[in-house]
Amino acid sequence: MIRTMLVTGADRGVGLALAAKWLEDGNRVFAGQYADSPGLQELLQQYGEQLTVFPLNVASDASVKQAHEWVRSRTDKLDVLINNAAILGDIRNTILGELQYEEMLSVFNVNALGSLRMSQTFTPLLLQSDSKLIANISSEAGSVTDCWRDAWYAYCMSKTAVNMQSKLIHNGLKPQGGRVLVIHPGWVKTFMQGKLDEAAELTPEQSAAGITKVIQSALARDAAEMECEYVDYEGRKLNW
Ligand SMILES: NC(=O)c1ccc[n+]([C@@H]2O[C@H](COP(=O)([O-])OP(=O)(O)OC[C@H]3O[C@@H](n4cnc5c(N)ncnc54)[C@H](OP(=O)(O)O)[C@@H]3O)[C@@H](O)[C@H]2O)c1
């Protein structure tokens, strides 16, 4: 089935690979672009009107509102919203080091509040579809149960907040047929740490293919029977 999907943070990495995968599968894609993105320009040339690229800063109320106006003027429904955009912040300092609170606020604003801003603003469009599915790209780093790090404060805490936010939204939309998935994309070779993480296990394309399978298998299920699930890109359950 052809679906309409919106992905945030589609400039590069997992977000760009998700846009490419959903286009390749014949879907209509709205891709949020944050900065320069040669990758999205290439996809535009390849897919033309099947892809709509629009400026999006998930950290800004005004930008998300403007993006919503833009998307709403081009579609009357959204089947799937993938909240992918995120930043890392400091990953070195422990409780014995110098924690950077201003930076932490920015990380929270992008990772935790950004996806909430998007989900709330786009809920009316999602509710117009039969699918009504939000996929929040979180991380194993958001698991409280399995936490092993002693640093990465902003990132880990913001991803735990994404996990809680996902459950709250799931509970709020379930009566309307909505559902929320929380997905860890695996350890992916991207530029999230400021340079290519060559040691990582997966290419963005492999991660995007797995995430897409997880979403498609959820779409095939009855929303009324679904809980908010925290899984990895292969559908394996993670501990909250
Ligand atoms: N890579 C991993 O191993 C890994 C592991 C666990 C979870 N994740 C999660 O996977 C998702 C994708 O990460 P990635 O590895 O693909 O990293 P990435 O390449 O850095 O992708 C993040 C994307 O978000 C965009 N972005 C940053 N700030 C934004 C903002 N304020 N508004 C909108 N977009 C913004 C970035 O744009 P620019 O590039 O233009 O700045 C980039 O396109 C994230 O949610 C991340 O937390 C990744």
PDB file of C-alpha atoms and ligand atoms in Angstrom:
ATOM      1  CA  MET A   1       0.000   0.000   0.000  1.00  0.00           C
ATOM      2  CA  ILE A   2       1.275   3.470  -0.885  1.00  0.00           C
ATOM      3  CA  ARG A   3       1.546   5.696   2.167  1.00  0.00           C
ATOM      4  CA  THR A   4       2.339   9.308   2.985  1.00  0.00           C
ATOM      5  CA  MET A   5       5.257   9.611   5.375  1.00  0.00           C
ATOM      6  CA  LEU A   6       7.044  12.549   6.985  1.00  0.00           C
ATOM      7  CA  VAL A   7      10.578  12.241   8.339  1.00  0.00           C
ATOM      8  CA  THR A   8      12.476  14.859  10.357  1.00  0.00           C
ATOM      9  CA  GLY A   9      16.243  15.411  10.219  1.00  0.00           C
ATOM     10  CA  ALA A  10      16.399  14.008   6.688  1.00  0.00           C
ATOM     11  CA  ASP A  11      19.556  15.902   5.637  1.00  0.00           C
ATOM     12  CA  ARG A  12      21.784  12.873   6.080  1.00  0.00           C
ATOM     13  CA  GLY A  13      22.328   9.711   8.142  1.00  0.00           C
ATOM     14  CA  VAL A  14      19.387   7.515   9.105  1.00  0.00           C
ATOM     15  CA  GLY A  15      16.810  10.212   8.203  1.00  0.00           C
ATOM     16  CA  LEU A  16      18.067  10.534   4.631  1.00  0.00           C
ATOM     17  CA  ALA A  17      18.224   6.743   4.263  1.00  0.00           C
ATOM     18  CA  LEU A  18      14.641   6.470   5.556  1.00  0.00           C
ATOM     19  CA  ALA A  19      13.453   9.034   3.009  1.00  0.00           C
ATOM     20  CA  ALA A  20      15.247   7.109   0.227  1.00  0.00           C
ATOM     21  CA  LYS A  21      13.829   3.749   1.337  1.00  0.00           C
ATOM     22  CA  TRP A  22      10.233   4.980   1.563  1.00  0.00           C
ATOM     23  CA  LEU A  23      10.556   6.632  -1.854  1.00  0.00           C
ATOM     24  CA  GLU A  24      12.059   3.476  -3.365  1.00  0.00           C
ATOM     25  CA  ASP A  25       9.052   1.546  -2.021  1.00  0.00           C
ATOM     26  CA  GLY A  26       6.732   3.923  -3.902  1.00  0.00           C
ATOM     27  CA  ASN A  27       5.503   6.046  -1.017  1.00  0.00           C
ATOM     28  CA  ARG A  28       4.996   9.791  -0.886  1.00  0.00           C
ATOM     29  CA  VAL A  29       7.605  11.400   1.360  1.00  0.00           C
ATOM     30  CA  PHE A  30       7.769  14.761   3.134  1.00  0.00           C
ATOM     31  CA  ALA A  31      11.356  15.327   4.253  1.00  0.00           C
ATOM     32  CA  GLY A  32      12.345  17.949   6.809  1.00  0.00           C
ATOM     33  CA  GLN A  33      15.641  19.610   5.885  1.00  0.00           C
ATOM     34  CA  TYR A  34      17.603  21.358   8.626  1.00  0.00           C
ATOM     35  CA  ALA A  35      20.738  22.565   6.801  1.00  0.00           C
ATOM     36  CA  ASP A  36      22.418  21.873   3.481  1.00  0.00           C
ATOM     37  CA  SER A  37      21.611  18.464   2.101  1.00  0.00           C
ATOM     38  CA  PRO A  38      23.133  17.290  -1.158  1.00  0.00           C
ATOM     39  CA  GLY A  39      21.524  13.916  -0.417  1.00  0.00           C
ATOM     40  CA  LEU A  40      18.000  15.346  -0.437  1.00  0.00           C
ATOM     41  CA  GLN A  41      18.751  17.308  -3.620  1.00  0.00           C
ATOM     42  CA  GLU A  42      19.770  14.040  -5.319  1.00  0.00           C
ATOM     43  CA  LEU A  43      16.570  12.357  -4.165  1.00  0.00           C
ATOM     44  CA  LEU A  44      14.542  15.296  -5.490  1.00  0.00           C
ATOM     45  CA  GLN A  45      16.143  14.878  -8.897  1.00  0.00           C
ATOM     46  CA  GLN A  46      15.469  11.160  -8.839  1.00  0.00           C
ATOM     47  CA  TYR A  47      11.896  11.152  -7.499  1.00  0.00           C
ATOM     48  CA  GLY A  48      10.443  14.538  -8.461  1.00  0.00           C
ATOM     49  CA  GLU A  49       6.977  15.154  -7.044  1.00  0.00           C
ATOM     50  CA  GLN A  50       6.958  11.950  -5.001  1.00  0.00           C
ATOM     51  CA  LEU A  51       9.218  13.860  -2.592  1.00  0.00           C
ATOM     52  CA  THR A  52       8.539  17.200  -0.912  1.00  0.00           C
ATOM     53  CA  VAL A  53      11.463  18.803   0.893  1.00  0.00           C
ATOM     54  CA  PHE A  54      10.752  21.614   3.343  1.00  0.00           C
ATOM     55  CA  PRO A  55      12.803  23.580   5.888  1.00  0.00           C
ATOM     56  CA  LEU A  56      12.395  22.293   9.428  1.00  0.00           C
ATOM     57  CA  ASN A  57      13.988  23.088  12.749  1.00  0.00           C
ATOM     58  CA  VAL A  58      12.241  20.888  15.303  1.00  0.00           C
ATOM     59  CA  ALA A  59      13.637  23.050  18.109  1.00  0.00           C
ATOM     60  CA  SER A  60      11.514  26.001  16.996  1.00  0.00           C
ATOM     61  CA  ASP A  61       7.761  26.406  17.545  1.00  0.00           C
ATOM     62  CA  ALA A  62       7.597  28.815  14.603  1.00  0.00           C
ATOM     63  CA  SER A  63       9.463  26.491  12.228  1.00  0.00           C
ATOM     64  CA  VAL A  64       7.299  23.488  13.114  1.00  0.00           C
ATOM     65  CA  LYS A  65       4.153  25.590  12.696  1.00  0.00           C
ATOM     66  CA  GLN A  66       5.332  26.842   9.316  1.00  0.00           C
ATOM     67  CA  ALA A  67       6.261  23.302   8.257  1.00  0.00           C
ATOM     68  CA  HIS A  68       2.783  22.135   9.223  1.00  0.00           C
ATOM     69  CA  GLU A  69       1.187  24.853   7.072  1.00  0.00           C
ATOM     70  CA  TRP A  70       3.440  23.818   4.197  1.00  0.00           C
ATOM     71  CA  VAL A  71       2.633  20.115   4.488  1.00  0.00           C
ATOM     72  CA  ARG A  72      -1.091  20.688   5.136  1.00  0.00           C
ATOM     73  CA  SER A  73      -1.362  22.679   1.927  1.00  0.00           C
ATOM     74  CA  ARG A  74      -0.001  19.658   0.005  1.00  0.00           C
ATOM     75  CA  THR A  75      -1.713  16.685   1.663  1.00  0.00           C
ATOM     76  CA  ASP A  76      -4.905  16.114   3.624  1.00  0.00           C
ATOM     77  CA  LYS A  77      -3.499  13.192   5.617  1.00  0.00           C
ATOM     78  CA  LEU A  78      -0.289  11.743   6.989  1.00  0.00           C
ATOM     79  CA  ASP A  79       0.005   7.984   7.524  1.00  0.00           C
ATOM     80  CA  VAL A  80       3.357   7.838   9.267  1.00  0.00           C
ATOM     81  CA  LEU A  81       5.399  10.460  11.130  1.00  0.00           C
ATOM     82  CA  ILE A  82       9.013   9.481  11.808  1.00  0.00           C
ATOM     83  CA  ASN A  83      10.644  11.717  14.415  1.00  0.00           C
ATOM     84  CA  ASN A  84      14.308  11.135  13.632  1.00  0.00           C
ATOM     85  CA  ALA A  85      16.073  14.486  14.188  1.00  0.00           C
ATOM     86  CA  ALA A  86      18.424  14.561  17.167  1.00  0.00           C
ATOM     87  CA  ILE A  87      21.714  15.955  18.419  1.00  0.00           C
ATOM     88  CA  LEU A  88      24.236  14.459  20.787  1.00  0.00           C
ATOM     89  CA  GLY A  89      25.718  17.146  23.017  1.00  0.00           C
ATOM     90  CA  ASP A  90      28.662  16.463  25.314  1.00  0.00           C
ATOM     91  CA  ILE A  91      29.443  12.763  25.769  1.00  0.00           C
ATOM     92  CA  ARG A  92      32.598  13.013  27.880  1.00  0.00           C
ATOM     93  CA  ASN A  93      31.835  14.666  31.211  1.00  0.00           C
ATOM     94  CA  THR A  94      30.748  12.523  34.149  1.00  0.00           C
ATOM     95  CA  ILE A  95      29.268  13.805  37.403  1.00  0.00           C
ATOM     96  CA  LEU A  96      32.850  14.607  38.422  1.00  0.00           C
ATOM     97  CA  GLY A  97      33.385  16.803  35.343  1.00  0.00           C
ATOM     98  CA  GLU A  98      31.888  20.057  34.086  1.00  0.00           C
ATOM     99  CA  LEU A  99      28.338  19.505  32.949  1.00  0.00           C
ATOM    100  CA  GLN A 100      27.140  22.024  30.372  1.00  0.00           C
ATOM    101  CA  TYR A 101      23.619  23.031  31.270  1.00  0.00           C
ATOM    102  CA  GLU A 102      22.972  25.473  28.416  1.00  0.00           C
ATOM    103  CA  GLU A 103      23.952  22.809  25.914  1.00  0.00           C
ATOM    104  CA  MET A 104      21.811  20.248  27.727  1.00  0.00           C
ATOM    105  CA  LEU A 105      18.796  22.517  27.320  1.00  0.00           C
ATOM    106  CA  SER A 106      19.446  22.628  23.562  1.00  0.00           C
ATOM    107  CA  VAL A 107      19.728  18.849  23.373  1.00  0.00           C
ATOM    108  CA  PHE A 108      16.468  18.490  25.294  1.00  0.00           C
ATOM    109  CA  ASN A 109      14.798  21.021  23.066  1.00  0.00           C
ATOM    110  CA  VAL A 110      15.755  19.162  19.881  1.00  0.00           C
ATOM    111  CA  ASN A 111      15.480  15.545  21.006  1.00  0.00           C
ATOM    112  CA  ALA A 112      12.672  15.448  23.546  1.00  0.00           C
ATOM    113  CA  LEU A 113      10.593  18.566  22.890  1.00  0.00           C
ATOM    114  CA  GLY A 114      11.265  18.568  19.136  1.00  0.00           C
ATOM    115  CA  SER A 115       9.582  15.234  18.566  1.00  0.00           C
ATOM    116  CA  LEU A 116       6.722  16.224  20.892  1.00  0.00           C
ATOM    117  CA  ARG A 117       6.251  19.513  18.992  1.00  0.00           C
ATOM    118  CA  MET A 118       6.108  17.585  15.738  1.00  0.00           C
ATOM    119  CA  SER A 119       3.748  14.894  17.016  1.00  0.00           C
ATOM    120  CA  GLN A 120       1.336  17.351  18.557  1.00  0.00           C
ATOM    121  CA  THR A 121       1.331  19.720  15.594  1.00  0.00           C
ATOM    122  CA  PHE A 122       0.862  16.946  13.036  1.00  0.00           C
ATOM    123  CA  THR A 123      -1.680  14.898  15.040  1.00  0.00           C
ATOM    124  CA  PRO A 124      -4.689  16.347  13.158  1.00  0.00           C
ATOM    125  CA  LEU A 125      -3.158  15.232   9.815  1.00  0.00           C
ATOM    126  CA  LEU A 126      -2.225  11.822  11.258  1.00  0.00           C
ATOM    127  CA  LEU A 127      -5.761  11.311  12.535  1.00  0.00           C
ATOM    128  CA  GLN A 128      -7.084  11.854   8.997  1.00  0.00           C
ATOM    129  CA  SER A 129      -5.257   8.673   7.876  1.00  0.00           C
ATOM    130  CA  ASP A 130      -6.074   5.002   8.429  1.00  0.00           C
ATOM    131  CA  SER A 131      -2.562   4.282   9.712  1.00  0.00           C
ATOM    132  CA  LYS A 132      -2.098   6.949  12.442  1.00  0.00           C
ATOM    133  CA  LEU A 133       1.412   5.815  13.306  1.00  0.00           C
ATOM    134  CA  ILE A 134       4.213   7.784  14.955  1.00  0.00           C
ATOM    135  CA  ALA A 135       7.701   6.241  15.008  1.00  0.00           C
ATOM    136  CA  ASN A 136      10.052   7.958  17.416  1.00  0.00           C
ATOM    137  CA  ILE A 137      13.689   7.181  16.679  1.00  0.00           C
ATOM    138  CA  SER A 138      15.034   6.913  20.190  1.00  0.00           C
ATOM    139  CA  SER A 139      18.113   4.952  21.296  1.00  0.00           C
ATOM    140  CA  GLU A 140      19.210   2.148  23.577  1.00  0.00           C
ATOM    141  CA  ALA A 141      20.797   5.081  25.426  1.00  0.00           C
ATOM    142  CA  GLY A 142      17.293   5.988  26.666  1.00  0.00           C
ATOM    143  CA  SER A 143      16.867   2.732  28.578  1.00  0.00           C
ATOM    144  CA  VAL A 144      17.008   3.274  32.340  1.00  0.00           C
ATOM    145  CA  THR A 145      17.072  -0.462  33.058  1.00  0.00           C
ATOM    146  CA  ASP A 146      20.095  -1.173  30.863  1.00  0.00           C
ATOM    147  CA  CYS A 147      22.035   2.046  31.417  1.00  0.00           C
ATOM    148  CA  TRP A 148      25.798   1.402  31.624  1.00  0.00           C
ATOM    149  CA  ARG A 149      27.198   4.844  30.723  1.00  0.00           C
ATOM    150  CA  ASP A 150      28.506   7.366  33.252  1.00  0.00           C
ATOM    151  CA  ALA A 151      28.417  10.321  30.839  1.00  0.00           C
ATOM    152  CA  TRP A 152      26.260  11.352  27.803  1.00  0.00           C
ATOM    153  CA  TYR A 153      23.939  13.130  30.278  1.00  0.00           C
ATOM    154  CA  ALA A 154      21.969  15.271  27.856  1.00  0.00           C
ATOM    155  CA  TYR A 155      21.570  12.601  25.206  1.00  0.00           C
ATOM    156  CA  CYS A 156      20.623   9.704  27.493  1.00  0.00           C
ATOM    157  CA  MET A 157      18.225  11.792  29.578  1.00  0.00           C
ATOM    158  CA  SER A 158      16.616  13.313  26.477  1.00  0.00           C
ATOM    159  CA  LYS A 159      16.079   9.866  24.940  1.00  0.00           C
ATOM    160  CA  THR A 160      14.518   8.588  28.180  1.00  0.00           C
ATOM    161  CA  ALA A 161      12.218  11.596  27.942  1.00  0.00           C
ATOM    162  CA  VAL A 162      11.387  10.613  24.333  1.00  0.00           C
ATOM    163  CA  ASN A 163      10.463   7.149  25.593  1.00  0.00           C
ATOM    164  CA  MET A 164       8.096   8.502  28.259  1.00  0.00           C
ATOM    165  CA  GLN A 165       6.663  11.058  25.853  1.00  0.00           C
ATOM    166  CA  SER A 166       5.971   8.241  23.379  1.00  0.00           C
ATOM    167  CA  LYS A 167       3.936   6.308  25.951  1.00  0.00           C
ATOM    168  CA  LEU A 168       1.972   9.411  26.888  1.00  0.00           C
ATOM    169  CA  ILE A 169       1.140  10.122  23.238  1.00  0.00           C
ATOM    170  CA  HIS A 170       0.296   6.466  22.597  1.00  0.00           C
ATOM    171  CA  ASN A 171      -2.113   6.460  25.540  1.00  0.00           C
ATOM    172  CA  GLY A 172      -3.613   9.753  24.370  1.00  0.00           C
ATOM    173  CA  LEU A 173      -4.151   8.667  20.764  1.00  0.00           C
ATOM    174  CA  LYS A 174      -5.128   5.032  21.310  1.00  0.00           C
ATOM    175  CA  PRO A 175      -8.852   5.845  21.650  1.00  0.00           C
ATOM    176  CA  GLN A 176      -8.603   7.519  18.201  1.00  0.00           C
ATOM    177  CA  GLY A 177      -6.826   4.504  16.653  1.00  0.00           C
ATOM    178  CA  GLY A 178      -3.334   6.009  16.958  1.00  0.00           C
ATOM    179  CA  ARG A 179      -0.131   4.219  17.981  1.00  0.00           C
ATOM    180  CA  VAL A 180       3.454   5.083  18.769  1.00  0.00           C
ATOM    181  CA  LEU A 181       6.577   2.973  18.261  1.00  0.00           C
ATOM    182  CA  VAL A 182       9.904   3.748  19.913  1.00  0.00           C
ATOM    183  CA  ILE A 183      12.773   2.463  17.784  1.00  0.00           C
ATOM    184  CA  HIS A 184      16.515   2.129  18.434  1.00  0.00           C
ATOM    185  CA  PRO A 185      18.138   2.290  14.974  1.00  0.00           C
ATOM    186  CA  GLY A 186      21.182   0.218  15.934  1.00  0.00           C
ATOM    187  CA  TRP A 187      24.744   1.505  15.989  1.00  0.00           C
ATOM    188  CA  VAL A 188      24.957   3.339  12.681  1.00  0.00           C
ATOM    189  CA  LYS A 189      27.821   4.809  10.648  1.00  0.00           C
ATOM    190  CA  THR A 190      26.734   8.462  10.695  1.00  0.00           C
ATOM    191  CA  PHE A 191      28.220  11.870  11.471  1.00  0.00           C
ATOM    192  CA  MET A 192      26.333  12.294  14.730  1.00  0.00           C
ATOM    193  CA  GLN A 193      29.588  12.505  16.705  1.00  0.00           C
ATOM    194  CA  GLY A 194      30.917  15.238  14.393  1.00  0.00           C
ATOM    195  CA  LYS A 195      32.874  12.792  12.234  1.00  0.00           C
ATOM    196  CA  LEU A 196      31.950   9.552  10.534  1.00  0.00           C
ATOM    197  CA  ASP A 197      31.621   6.802  13.145  1.00  0.00           C
ATOM    198  CA  GLU A 198      33.441   4.158  11.154  1.00  0.00           C
ATOM    199  CA  ALA A 199      33.435   1.652  14.011  1.00  0.00           C
ATOM    200  CA  ALA A 200      29.629   1.436  13.938  1.00  0.00           C
ATOM    201  CA  GLU A 201      27.967  -1.797  12.844  1.00  0.00           C
ATOM    202  CA  LEU A 202      25.376  -0.666  10.312  1.00  0.00           C
ATOM    203  CA  THR A 203      25.142   1.572   7.288  1.00  0.00           C
ATOM    204  CA  PRO A 204      22.281   4.092   7.370  1.00  0.00           C
ATOM    205  CA  GLU A 205      20.663   2.064   4.579  1.00  0.00           C
ATOM    206  CA  GLN A 206      20.743  -1.165   6.634  1.00  0.00           C
ATOM    207  CA  SER A 207      19.290   0.636   9.634  1.00  0.00           C
ATOM    208  CA  ALA A 208      16.585   2.307   7.519  1.00  0.00           C
ATOM    209  CA  ALA A 209      15.633  -1.029   5.937  1.00  0.00           C
ATOM    210  CA  GLY A 210      15.236  -2.594   9.394  1.00  0.00           C
ATOM    211  CA  ILE A 211      13.272   0.361  10.798  1.00  0.00           C
ATOM    212  CA  THR A 212      10.983   0.276   7.751  1.00  0.00           C
ATOM    213  CA  LYS A 213      10.280  -3.449   8.267  1.00  0.00           C
ATOM    214  CA  VAL A 214       9.425  -2.786  11.911  1.00  0.00           C
ATOM    215  CA  ILE A 215       7.051   0.022  10.928  1.00  0.00           C
ATOM    216  CA  GLN A 216       5.459  -1.984   8.105  1.00  0.00           C
ATOM    217  CA  SER A 217       4.829  -4.946  10.384  1.00  0.00           C
ATOM    218  CA  ALA A 218       3.204  -2.594  12.922  1.00  0.00           C
ATOM    219  CA  LEU A 219       1.063  -1.078  10.171  1.00  0.00           C
ATOM    220  CA  ALA A 220      -0.216  -4.569   9.338  1.00  0.00           C
ATOM    221  CA  ARG A 221      -1.458  -5.018  12.908  1.00  0.00           C
ATOM    222  CA  ASP A 222      -4.679  -3.879  14.540  1.00  0.00           C
ATOM    223  CA  ALA A 223      -3.936  -0.566  16.311  1.00  0.00           C
ATOM    224  CA  ALA A 224      -6.436  -1.397  19.056  1.00  0.00           C
ATOM    225  CA  GLU A 225      -4.310  -4.408  20.066  1.00  0.00           C
ATOM    226  CA  MET A 226      -1.020  -2.490  20.148  1.00  0.00           C
ATOM    227  CA  GLU A 227       0.906  -1.194  23.107  1.00  0.00           C
ATOM    228  CA  CYS A 228       3.614   1.456  22.835  1.00  0.00           C
ATOM    229  CA  GLU A 229       6.609  -0.733  21.973  1.00  0.00           C
ATOM    230  CA  TYR A 230      10.316  -0.023  22.523  1.00  0.00           C
ATOM    231  CA  VAL A 231      12.217  -2.119  19.985  1.00  0.00           C
ATOM    232  CA  ASP A 232      15.376  -2.068  17.910  1.00  0.00           C
ATOM    233  CA  TYR A 233      15.677  -1.952  14.115  1.00  0.00           C
ATOM    234  CA  GLU A 234      15.167  -5.721  13.994  1.00  0.00           C
ATOM    235  CA  GLY A 235      12.054  -5.605  16.132  1.00  0.00           C
ATOM    236  CA  ARG A 236      13.775  -6.969  19.265  1.00  0.00           C
ATOM    237  CA  LYS A 237      12.240  -5.644  22.492  1.00  0.00           C
ATOM    238  CA  LEU A 238      14.323  -3.293  24.632  1.00  0.00           C
ATOM    239  CA  ASN A 239      13.935  -2.685  28.347  1.00  0.00           C
ATOM    240  CA  TRP A 240      12.434   0.712  29.203  1.00  0.00           C
TER     241      TRP A 240
HETATM  242  N1  LIG B   1      24.018   6.708  14.769  1.00  0.00           N
HETATM  243  C1  LIG B   1      23.754   5.888  15.772  1.00  0.00           C
HETATM  244  O1  LIG B   1      24.529   4.941  16.072  1.00  0.00           O
HETATM  245  C2  LIG B   1      22.499   6.056  16.576  1.00  0.00           C
HETATM  246  C3  LIG B   1      22.307   5.204  17.676  1.00  0.00           C
HETATM  247  C4  LIG B   1      21.144   5.350  18.411  1.00  0.00           C
HETATM  248  C5  LIG B   1      20.199   6.288  18.048  1.00  0.00           C
HETATM  249  N2  LIG B   1      20.419   7.109  16.984  1.00  0.00           N
HETATM  250  C6  LIG B   1      19.364   8.057  16.633  1.00  0.00           C
HETATM  251  O2  LIG B   1      19.092   7.975  15.243  1.00  0.00           O
HETATM  252  C7  LIG B   1      18.590   9.238  14.779  1.00  0.00           C
HETATM  253  C8  LIG B   1      19.364   9.676  13.541  1.00  0.00           C
HETATM  254  O3  LIG B   1      20.701   9.935  13.919  1.00  0.00           O
HETATM  255  P1  LIG B   1      21.937   9.786  12.907  1.00  0.00           P
HETATM  256  O4  LIG B   1      22.856   8.809  13.496  1.00  0.00           O
HETATM  257  O5  LIG B   1      21.429   9.603  11.527  1.00  0.00           O
HETATM  258  O6  LIG B   1      22.638  11.205  13.102  1.00  0.00           O
HETATM  259  P2  LIG B   1      22.803  12.456  12.110  1.00  0.00           P
HETATM  260  O7  LIG B   1      23.383  11.997  10.834  1.00  0.00           O
HETATM  261  O8  LIG B   1      23.497  13.495  12.898  1.00  0.00           O
HETATM  262  O9  LIG B   1      21.290  12.844  11.833  1.00  0.00           O
HETATM  263  C9  LIG B   1      20.539  13.704  12.637  1.00  0.00           C
HETATM  264  C10 LIG B   1      19.757  14.595  11.719  1.00  0.00           C
HETATM  265  O10 LIG B   1      19.012  15.534  12.483  1.00  0.00           O
HETATM  266  C11 LIG B   1      19.213  16.840  11.901  1.00  0.00           C
HETATM  267  N3  LIG B   1      18.996  17.862  12.903  1.00  0.00           N
HETATM  268  C12 LIG B   1      19.847  18.324  13.868  1.00  0.00           C
HETATM  269  N4  LIG B   1      19.259  19.296  14.578  1.00  0.00           N
HETATM  270  C13 LIG B   1      18.024  19.480  14.043  1.00  0.00           C
HETATM  271  C14 LIG B   1      16.948  20.357  14.336  1.00  0.00           C
HETATM  272  N5  LIG B   1      17.018  21.258  15.318  1.00  0.00           N
HETATM  273  N6  LIG B   1      15.819  20.259  13.581  1.00  0.00           N
HETATM  274  C15 LIG B   1      15.725  19.352  12.593  1.00  0.00           C
HETATM  275  N7  LIG B   1      16.704  18.507  12.257  1.00  0.00           N
HETATM  276  C16 LIG B   1      17.848  18.563  12.987  1.00  0.00           C
HETATM  277  C17 LIG B   1      20.631  16.798  11.374  1.00  0.00           C
HETATM  278  O11 LIG B   1      20.810  17.828  10.399  1.00  0.00           O
HETATM  279  P3  LIG B   1      22.309  18.319  10.015  1.00  0.00           P
HETATM  280  O12 LIG B   1      23.058  17.068   9.671  1.00  0.00           O
HETATM  281  O13 LIG B   1      22.087  19.214   8.851  1.00  0.00           O
HETATM  282  O14 LIG B   1      22.831  19.008  11.225  1.00  0.00           O
HETATM  283  C18 LIG B   1      20.664  15.398  10.772  1.00  0.00           C
HETATM  284  O15 LIG B   1      20.119  15.371   9.494  1.00  0.00           O
HETATM  285  C19 LIG B   1      18.706  10.191  15.958  1.00  0.00           C
HETATM  286  O16 LIG B   1      17.458  10.284  16.609  1.00  0.00           O
HETATM  287  C20 LIG B   1      19.720   9.516  16.863  1.00  0.00           C
HETATM  288  O17 LIG B   1      19.567   9.880  18.209  1.00  0.00           O
HETATM  289  C21 LIG B   1      21.550   7.020  16.238  1.00  0.00           C
END
